[in-house]
Amino acid sequence: RQLTLHLRRQMGRAINAKRVYRLMRLQGIQSVIRRKRKKYVGSTPQQVAENVLNRNFEAEAPNQKWVTDVTEFKYGNGQKAYLSAIKDLHDKSIVAYVLGHSNNNSLVFRTLELALQAAPESRSLLHSDRGFQYTSLHFKQMLDEAELTQSMSRVGCCIDNGPMESFWGTLKCEKYYLHTYRTFEELQKDIDAYIHFYNNERLQAKLNGLSPIEFRTKAA
């Protein structure tokens, strides 16, 4: 598209973008920005839930609404780590998190177990995307046993889980992107330190200038 626009200006004539694309392919010329992602064959989910949260990201009390997701980090020689976390929409605190070597069911299940241990009396709404862990029957069974209400983003609508995506961006910009990690242990140490800082010391304007834990304590 960029090349087509420049050719039109330089030559002063109408040029079809599809023709430019065809000629680029013949010459082996490829854009380096916004390449098309590989298409993956989606699996059929075992179960899905409605978007109960419906982008209503305000909560009147702690443990009323939780959002969760998994994100990827790289370290060493192309190795990957995966962070699963649950965030409380009332005070923006990270209720529970687990960093692991694989993006699998146990990573997500363990995160939920830690959240329930931290807030055993909660009957939260838990919102996620439609990742395979969250659509599994076992995850639904865990929610039912804890009397939690399940909510899921619509297909392809990452903004439905905006607060969790926002936290990933904050974590990566303020900590991860500033360092190079050689080992899993180095990455784990910094993530532990950052989440502790985020929960206890990072002041937020939306929380009246308090940290998440300060705001949570005041509400309690």
PDB file of C-alpha atoms in Angstrom:
ATOM      1  CA  ARG A   1       0.000   0.000   0.000  1.00  0.00           C
ATOM      2  CA  GLN A   2       2.833   2.380   0.832  1.00  0.00           C
ATOM      3  CA  LEU A   3       4.635   1.652  -2.443  1.00  0.00           C
ATOM      4  CA  THR A   4       1.409   2.146  -4.416  1.00  0.00           C
ATOM      5  CA  LEU A   5       0.860   5.578  -2.853  1.00  0.00           C
ATOM      6  CA  HIS A   6       4.422   6.678  -3.646  1.00  0.00           C
ATOM      7  CA  LEU A   7       4.225   5.403  -7.241  1.00  0.00           C
ATOM      8  CA  ARG A   8       0.941   7.222  -7.808  1.00  0.00           C
ATOM      9  CA  ARG A   9       2.483  10.487  -6.601  1.00  0.00           C
ATOM     10  CA  GLN A  10       5.724  10.077  -8.566  1.00  0.00           C
ATOM     11  CA  MET A  11       4.093   8.979 -11.816  1.00  0.00           C
ATOM     12  CA  GLY A  12       0.925  11.065 -11.594  1.00  0.00           C
ATOM     13  CA  ARG A  13      -1.312   8.233 -12.738  1.00  0.00           C
ATOM     14  CA  ALA A  14      -3.739   5.683 -11.340  1.00  0.00           C
ATOM     15  CA  ILE A  15      -1.998   2.504 -10.233  1.00  0.00           C
ATOM     16  CA  ASN A  16      -3.810  -0.503  -8.793  1.00  0.00           C
ATOM     17  CA  ALA A  17      -2.489  -1.784  -5.460  1.00  0.00           C
ATOM     18  CA  LYS A  18      -3.146  -5.380  -6.507  1.00  0.00           C
ATOM     19  CA  ARG A  19      -0.899  -4.935  -9.552  1.00  0.00           C
ATOM     20  CA  VAL A  20       1.873  -3.551  -7.354  1.00  0.00           C
ATOM     21  CA  TYR A  21       1.469  -6.486  -4.987  1.00  0.00           C
ATOM     22  CA  ARG A  22       1.668  -8.964  -7.884  1.00  0.00           C
ATOM     23  CA  LEU A  23       4.837  -7.355  -9.259  1.00  0.00           C
ATOM     24  CA  MET A  24       6.405  -7.247  -5.800  1.00  0.00           C
ATOM     25  CA  ARG A  25       5.814 -10.986  -5.421  1.00  0.00           C
ATOM     26  CA  LEU A  26       7.430 -11.635  -8.799  1.00  0.00           C
ATOM     27  CA  GLN A  27      10.513  -9.652  -7.749  1.00  0.00           C
ATOM     28  CA  GLY A  28      10.632 -11.161  -4.252  1.00  0.00           C
ATOM     29  CA  ILE A  29       9.980  -7.787  -2.577  1.00  0.00           C
ATOM     30  CA  GLN A  30       8.179  -7.969   0.750  1.00  0.00           C
ATOM     31  CA  SER A  31       7.102  -5.347   3.263  1.00  0.00           C
ATOM     32  CA  VAL A  32       8.727  -5.559   6.692  1.00  0.00           C
ATOM     33  CA  ILE A  33       5.879  -3.839   8.569  1.00  0.00           C
ATOM     34  CA  ARG A  34       2.587  -5.419   9.518  1.00  0.00           C
ATOM     35  CA  ARG A  35       3.229  -8.723   7.859  1.00  0.00           C
ATOM     36  CA  LYS A  36       0.242 -11.011   7.727  1.00  0.00           C
ATOM     37  CA  ARG A  37       0.210 -13.386  10.643  1.00  0.00           C
ATOM     38  CA  LYS A  38       0.119 -17.091  10.130  1.00  0.00           C
ATOM     39  CA  LYS A  39      -3.360 -18.509  10.217  1.00  0.00           C
ATOM     40  CA  TYR A  40      -3.878 -21.074  12.932  1.00  0.00           C
ATOM     41  CA  VAL A  41      -6.632 -23.635  12.877  1.00  0.00           C
ATOM     42  CA  GLY A  42      -8.810 -22.962  15.888  1.00  0.00           C
ATOM     43  CA  SER A  43      -9.928 -25.797  18.097  1.00  0.00           C
ATOM     44  CA  THR A  44     -13.534 -26.347  19.121  1.00  0.00           C
ATOM     45  CA  PRO A  45     -13.993 -25.159  22.723  1.00  0.00           C
ATOM     46  CA  GLN A  46     -15.422 -27.603  25.228  1.00  0.00           C
ATOM     47  CA  GLN A  47     -17.659 -24.874  26.637  1.00  0.00           C
ATOM     48  CA  VAL A  48     -18.064 -21.095  26.389  1.00  0.00           C
ATOM     49  CA  ALA A  49     -19.681 -18.410  28.525  1.00  0.00           C
ATOM     50  CA  GLU A  50     -21.494 -15.181  27.739  1.00  0.00           C
ATOM     51  CA  ASN A  51     -19.768 -11.809  28.010  1.00  0.00           C
ATOM     52  CA  VAL A  52     -21.374 -11.056  31.375  1.00  0.00           C
ATOM     53  CA  LEU A  53     -18.832  -8.358  32.217  1.00  0.00           C
ATOM     54  CA  ASN A  54     -19.697  -6.521  28.992  1.00  0.00           C
ATOM     55  CA  ARG A  55     -16.885  -3.946  29.450  1.00  0.00           C
ATOM     56  CA  ASN A  56     -18.307  -2.746  32.771  1.00  0.00           C
ATOM     57  CA  PHE A  57     -14.891  -2.436  34.367  1.00  0.00           C
ATOM     58  CA  GLU A  58     -16.018  -0.722  37.589  1.00  0.00           C
ATOM     59  CA  ALA A  59     -16.500  -2.712  40.797  1.00  0.00           C
ATOM     60  CA  GLU A  60     -17.981  -1.403  44.040  1.00  0.00           C
ATOM     61  CA  ALA A  61     -16.079  -3.757  46.348  1.00  0.00           C
ATOM     62  CA  PRO A  62     -13.008  -6.020  46.400  1.00  0.00           C
ATOM     63  CA  ASN A  63     -13.353  -9.516  44.908  1.00  0.00           C
ATOM     64  CA  GLN A  64     -16.506  -8.553  43.051  1.00  0.00           C
ATOM     65  CA  LYS A  65     -15.033  -8.665  39.533  1.00  0.00           C
ATOM     66  CA  TRP A  66     -11.819 -10.370  38.438  1.00  0.00           C
ATOM     67  CA  VAL A  67     -10.185 -10.452  35.015  1.00  0.00           C
ATOM     68  CA  THR A  68      -7.527 -12.938  33.932  1.00  0.00           C
ATOM     69  CA  ASP A  69      -5.229 -13.721  31.021  1.00  0.00           C
ATOM     70  CA  VAL A  70      -1.867 -15.253  30.021  1.00  0.00           C
ATOM     71  CA  THR A  71       0.997 -13.377  28.372  1.00  0.00           C
ATOM     72  CA  GLU A  72       4.350 -14.448  26.925  1.00  0.00           C
ATOM     73  CA  PHE A  73       7.918 -13.413  27.740  1.00  0.00           C
ATOM     74  CA  LYS A  74      11.192 -14.350  26.064  1.00  0.00           C
ATOM     75  CA  TYR A  75      14.521 -14.968  27.747  1.00  0.00           C
ATOM     76  CA  GLY A  76      17.848 -16.646  27.059  1.00  0.00           C
ATOM     77  CA  ASN A  77      18.273 -18.012  23.551  1.00  0.00           C
ATOM     78  CA  GLY A  78      14.707 -17.714  22.301  1.00  0.00           C
ATOM     79  CA  GLN A  79      13.197 -19.514  25.286  1.00  0.00           C
ATOM     80  CA  LYS A  80       9.704 -18.576  26.405  1.00  0.00           C
ATOM     81  CA  ALA A  81       7.952 -18.123  29.730  1.00  0.00           C
ATOM     82  CA  TYR A  82       4.254 -17.575  30.360  1.00  0.00           C
ATOM     83  CA  LEU A  83       2.636 -15.437  33.033  1.00  0.00           C
ATOM     84  CA  SER A  84      -0.916 -16.081  34.173  1.00  0.00           C
ATOM     85  CA  ALA A  85      -2.530 -13.493  36.453  1.00  0.00           C
ATOM     86  CA  ILE A  86      -5.846 -12.464  37.976  1.00  0.00           C
ATOM     87  CA  LYS A  87      -6.603  -8.766  38.503  1.00  0.00           C
ATOM     88  CA  ASP A  88      -9.268  -7.245  40.765  1.00  0.00           C
ATOM     89  CA  LEU A  89     -11.229  -4.497  39.004  1.00  0.00           C
ATOM     90  CA  HIS A  90     -12.075  -2.726  42.265  1.00  0.00           C
ATOM     91  CA  ASP A  91      -8.559  -1.720  43.297  1.00  0.00           C
ATOM     92  CA  LYS A  92      -6.557  -2.854  40.203  1.00  0.00           C
ATOM     93  CA  SER A  93      -4.475  -5.207  42.369  1.00  0.00           C
ATOM     94  CA  ILE A  94      -3.015  -8.475  41.125  1.00  0.00           C
ATOM     95  CA  VAL A  95      -4.734 -11.078  43.291  1.00  0.00           C
ATOM     96  CA  ALA A  96      -2.678 -14.046  42.096  1.00  0.00           C
ATOM     97  CA  TYR A  97      -0.125 -14.914  39.430  1.00  0.00           C
ATOM     98  CA  VAL A  98       1.995 -17.832  38.247  1.00  0.00           C
ATOM     99  CA  LEU A  99       5.007 -17.782  35.916  1.00  0.00           C
ATOM    100  CA  GLY A 100       5.683 -21.044  34.126  1.00  0.00           C
ATOM    101  CA  HIS A 101       7.572 -22.637  31.270  1.00  0.00           C
ATOM    102  CA  SER A 102       4.453 -23.754  29.388  1.00  0.00           C
ATOM    103  CA  ASN A 103       1.160 -22.157  28.463  1.00  0.00           C
ATOM    104  CA  ASN A 104      -0.958 -25.034  29.668  1.00  0.00           C
ATOM    105  CA  ASN A 105      -3.969 -25.848  31.807  1.00  0.00           C
ATOM    106  CA  SER A 106      -2.024 -26.265  35.045  1.00  0.00           C
ATOM    107  CA  LEU A 107      -0.666 -22.709  34.752  1.00  0.00           C
ATOM    108  CA  VAL A 108      -4.180 -21.252  34.702  1.00  0.00           C
ATOM    109  CA  PHE A 109      -5.653 -23.700  37.202  1.00  0.00           C
ATOM    110  CA  ARG A 110      -2.888 -22.943  39.723  1.00  0.00           C
ATOM    111  CA  THR A 111      -3.504 -19.203  39.337  1.00  0.00           C
ATOM    112  CA  LEU A 112      -7.170 -19.672  40.177  1.00  0.00           C
ATOM    113  CA  GLU A 113      -6.287 -21.846  43.162  1.00  0.00           C
ATOM    114  CA  LEU A 114      -3.978 -19.114  44.534  1.00  0.00           C
ATOM    115  CA  ALA A 115      -6.659 -16.462  44.035  1.00  0.00           C
ATOM    116  CA  LEU A 116      -9.202 -18.539  45.942  1.00  0.00           C
ATOM    117  CA  GLN A 117      -6.683 -19.082  48.731  1.00  0.00           C
ATOM    118  CA  ALA A 118      -6.088 -15.320  48.939  1.00  0.00           C
ATOM    119  CA  ALA A 119      -9.820 -14.564  48.960  1.00  0.00           C
ATOM    120  CA  PRO A 120     -11.584 -17.759  50.112  1.00  0.00           C
ATOM    121  CA  GLU A 121     -14.942 -16.093  50.721  1.00  0.00           C
ATOM    122  CA  SER A 122     -15.126 -14.388  47.318  1.00  0.00           C
ATOM    123  CA  ARG A 123     -17.942 -15.086  44.894  1.00  0.00           C
ATOM    124  CA  SER A 124     -16.430 -13.111  42.052  1.00  0.00           C
ATOM    125  CA  LEU A 125     -17.276 -12.718  38.430  1.00  0.00           C
ATOM    126  CA  LEU A 126     -14.213 -14.026  36.555  1.00  0.00           C
ATOM    127  CA  HIS A 127     -13.719 -12.719  33.026  1.00  0.00           C
ATOM    128  CA  SER A 128     -11.258 -14.104  30.473  1.00  0.00           C
ATOM    129  CA  ASP A 129     -10.777 -14.517  26.754  1.00  0.00           C
ATOM    130  CA  ARG A 130     -11.674 -17.779  24.999  1.00  0.00           C
ATOM    131  CA  GLY A 131      -8.299 -19.458  25.434  1.00  0.00           C
ATOM    132  CA  PHE A 132      -8.364 -23.241  25.594  1.00  0.00           C
ATOM    133  CA  GLN A 133      -7.657 -23.262  29.351  1.00  0.00           C
ATOM    134  CA  TYR A 134     -10.687 -21.099  30.133  1.00  0.00           C
ATOM    135  CA  THR A 135     -13.045 -23.067  27.878  1.00  0.00           C
ATOM    136  CA  SER A 136     -12.051 -26.408  29.384  1.00  0.00           C
ATOM    137  CA  LEU A 137     -14.618 -28.385  31.345  1.00  0.00           C
ATOM    138  CA  HIS A 138     -12.249 -28.727  34.302  1.00  0.00           C
ATOM    139  CA  PHE A 139     -11.861 -24.961  34.616  1.00  0.00           C
ATOM    140  CA  LYS A 140     -15.654 -24.577  34.529  1.00  0.00           C
ATOM    141  CA  GLN A 141     -15.921 -27.223  37.252  1.00  0.00           C
ATOM    142  CA  MET A 142     -13.439 -25.295  39.415  1.00  0.00           C
ATOM    143  CA  LEU A 143     -15.501 -22.121  38.998  1.00  0.00           C
ATOM    144  CA  ASP A 144     -18.756 -23.897  39.818  1.00  0.00           C
ATOM    145  CA  GLU A 145     -17.291 -25.470  42.949  1.00  0.00           C
ATOM    146  CA  ALA A 146     -16.052 -22.047  44.117  1.00  0.00           C
ATOM    147  CA  GLU A 147     -19.405 -20.452  43.154  1.00  0.00           C
ATOM    148  CA  LEU A 148     -17.747 -18.018  40.747  1.00  0.00           C
ATOM    149  CA  THR A 149     -19.571 -16.639  37.700  1.00  0.00           C
ATOM    150  CA  GLN A 150     -17.762 -17.129  34.401  1.00  0.00           C
ATOM    151  CA  SER A 151     -17.604 -14.434  31.707  1.00  0.00           C
ATOM    152  CA  MET A 152     -15.756 -14.485  28.368  1.00  0.00           C
ATOM    153  CA  SER A 153     -14.745 -11.953  25.766  1.00  0.00           C
ATOM    154  CA  ARG A 154     -16.328 -12.145  22.354  1.00  0.00           C
ATOM    155  CA  VAL A 155     -14.294 -13.759  19.580  1.00  0.00           C
ATOM    156  CA  GLY A 156     -11.504 -11.428  18.423  1.00  0.00           C
ATOM    157  CA  CYS A 157     -12.434  -8.609  20.850  1.00  0.00           C
ATOM    158  CA  CYS A 158      -9.376  -8.144  23.073  1.00  0.00           C
ATOM    159  CA  ILE A 159     -10.811  -4.823  24.299  1.00  0.00           C
ATOM    160  CA  ASP A 160     -13.428  -6.854  26.182  1.00  0.00           C
ATOM    161  CA  ASN A 161     -10.568  -7.754  28.533  1.00  0.00           C
ATOM    162  CA  GLY A 162      -8.994  -4.287  28.397  1.00  0.00           C
ATOM    163  CA  PRO A 163      -7.884  -3.957  32.057  1.00  0.00           C
ATOM    164  CA  MET A 164      -5.830  -7.134  31.872  1.00  0.00           C
ATOM    165  CA  GLU A 165      -4.269  -6.105  28.559  1.00  0.00           C
ATOM    166  CA  SER A 166      -3.469  -2.734  30.147  1.00  0.00           C
ATOM    167  CA  PHE A 167      -1.599  -4.408  32.999  1.00  0.00           C
ATOM    168  CA  TRP A 168       0.475  -6.487  30.593  1.00  0.00           C
ATOM    169  CA  GLY A 169       1.454  -3.321  28.758  1.00  0.00           C
ATOM    170  CA  THR A 170       2.413  -1.555  31.979  1.00  0.00           C
ATOM    171  CA  LEU A 171       4.475  -4.491  33.254  1.00  0.00           C
ATOM    172  CA  LYS A 172       6.354  -4.888  29.995  1.00  0.00           C
ATOM    173  CA  CYS A 173       7.020  -1.171  29.438  1.00  0.00           C
ATOM    174  CA  GLU A 174       8.084  -0.397  33.007  1.00  0.00           C
ATOM    175  CA  LYS A 175      10.136  -3.537  33.644  1.00  0.00           C
ATOM    176  CA  TYR A 176      10.472  -6.254  30.990  1.00  0.00           C
ATOM    177  CA  TYR A 177      11.465  -4.139  27.953  1.00  0.00           C
ATOM    178  CA  LEU A 178      14.147  -2.350  29.984  1.00  0.00           C
ATOM    179  CA  HIS A 179      16.180  -5.504  30.581  1.00  0.00           C
ATOM    180  CA  THR A 180      17.601  -8.553  28.858  1.00  0.00           C
ATOM    181  CA  TYR A 181      17.024 -11.806  30.694  1.00  0.00           C
ATOM    182  CA  ARG A 182      19.437 -14.696  30.374  1.00  0.00           C
ATOM    183  CA  THR A 183      17.630 -17.146  32.646  1.00  0.00           C
ATOM    184  CA  PHE A 184      14.135 -17.997  33.804  1.00  0.00           C
ATOM    185  CA  GLU A 185      15.192 -17.210  37.373  1.00  0.00           C
ATOM    186  CA  GLU A 186      16.226 -13.648  36.452  1.00  0.00           C
ATOM    187  CA  LEU A 187      12.863 -13.094  34.775  1.00  0.00           C
ATOM    188  CA  GLN A 188      10.991 -14.591  37.740  1.00  0.00           C
ATOM    189  CA  LYS A 189      12.840 -12.336  40.188  1.00  0.00           C
ATOM    190  CA  ASP A 190      11.971  -9.160  38.279  1.00  0.00           C
ATOM    191  CA  ILE A 191       8.327 -10.119  37.789  1.00  0.00           C
ATOM    192  CA  ASP A 192       7.975 -10.884  41.503  1.00  0.00           C
ATOM    193  CA  ALA A 193       9.572  -7.544  42.376  1.00  0.00           C
ATOM    194  CA  TYR A 194       7.473  -5.583  39.897  1.00  0.00           C
ATOM    195  CA  ILE A 195       4.124  -7.058  40.935  1.00  0.00           C
ATOM    196  CA  HIS A 196       4.973  -6.351  44.581  1.00  0.00           C
ATOM    197  CA  PHE A 197       5.846  -2.763  43.582  1.00  0.00           C
ATOM    198  CA  TYR A 198       2.688  -2.467  41.458  1.00  0.00           C
ATOM    199  CA  ASN A 199       0.405  -3.689  44.226  1.00  0.00           C
ATOM    200  CA  ASN A 200       1.990  -1.837  47.141  1.00  0.00           C
ATOM    201  CA  GLU A 201       3.848   1.227  45.863  1.00  0.00           C
ATOM    202  CA  ARG A 202       2.734   2.244  42.370  1.00  0.00           C
ATOM    203  CA  LEU A 203       0.324   5.150  42.853  1.00  0.00           C
ATOM    204  CA  GLN A 204      -2.613   5.455  40.483  1.00  0.00           C
ATOM    205  CA  ALA A 205      -4.638   8.553  39.695  1.00  0.00           C
ATOM    206  CA  LYS A 206      -7.794   6.461  39.250  1.00  0.00           C
ATOM    207  CA  LEU A 207      -7.350   5.241  42.838  1.00  0.00           C
ATOM    208  CA  ASN A 208      -7.199   8.780  44.256  1.00  0.00           C
ATOM    209  CA  GLY A 209      -3.412   8.737  44.273  1.00  0.00           C
ATOM    210  CA  LEU A 210      -3.184   5.501  46.272  1.00  0.00           C
ATOM    211  CA  SER A 211      -1.557   2.183  45.474  1.00  0.00           C
ATOM    212  CA  PRO A 212      -3.893  -0.772  44.834  1.00  0.00           C
ATOM    213  CA  ILE A 213      -3.332  -2.306  48.271  1.00  0.00           C
ATOM    214  CA  GLU A 214      -3.745   1.081  49.995  1.00  0.00           C
ATOM    215  CA  PHE A 215      -7.031   1.578  48.149  1.00  0.00           C
ATOM    216  CA  ARG A 216      -8.132  -1.967  48.999  1.00  0.00           C
ATOM    217  CA  THR A 217      -7.279  -1.511  52.679  1.00  0.00           C
ATOM    218  CA  LYS A 218      -9.144   1.775  52.818  1.00  0.00           C
ATOM    219  CA  ALA A 219     -12.210   0.166  51.250  1.00  0.00           C
ATOM    220  CA  ALA A 220     -12.073  -2.670  53.783  1.00  0.00           C
TER     221      ALA A 220
END
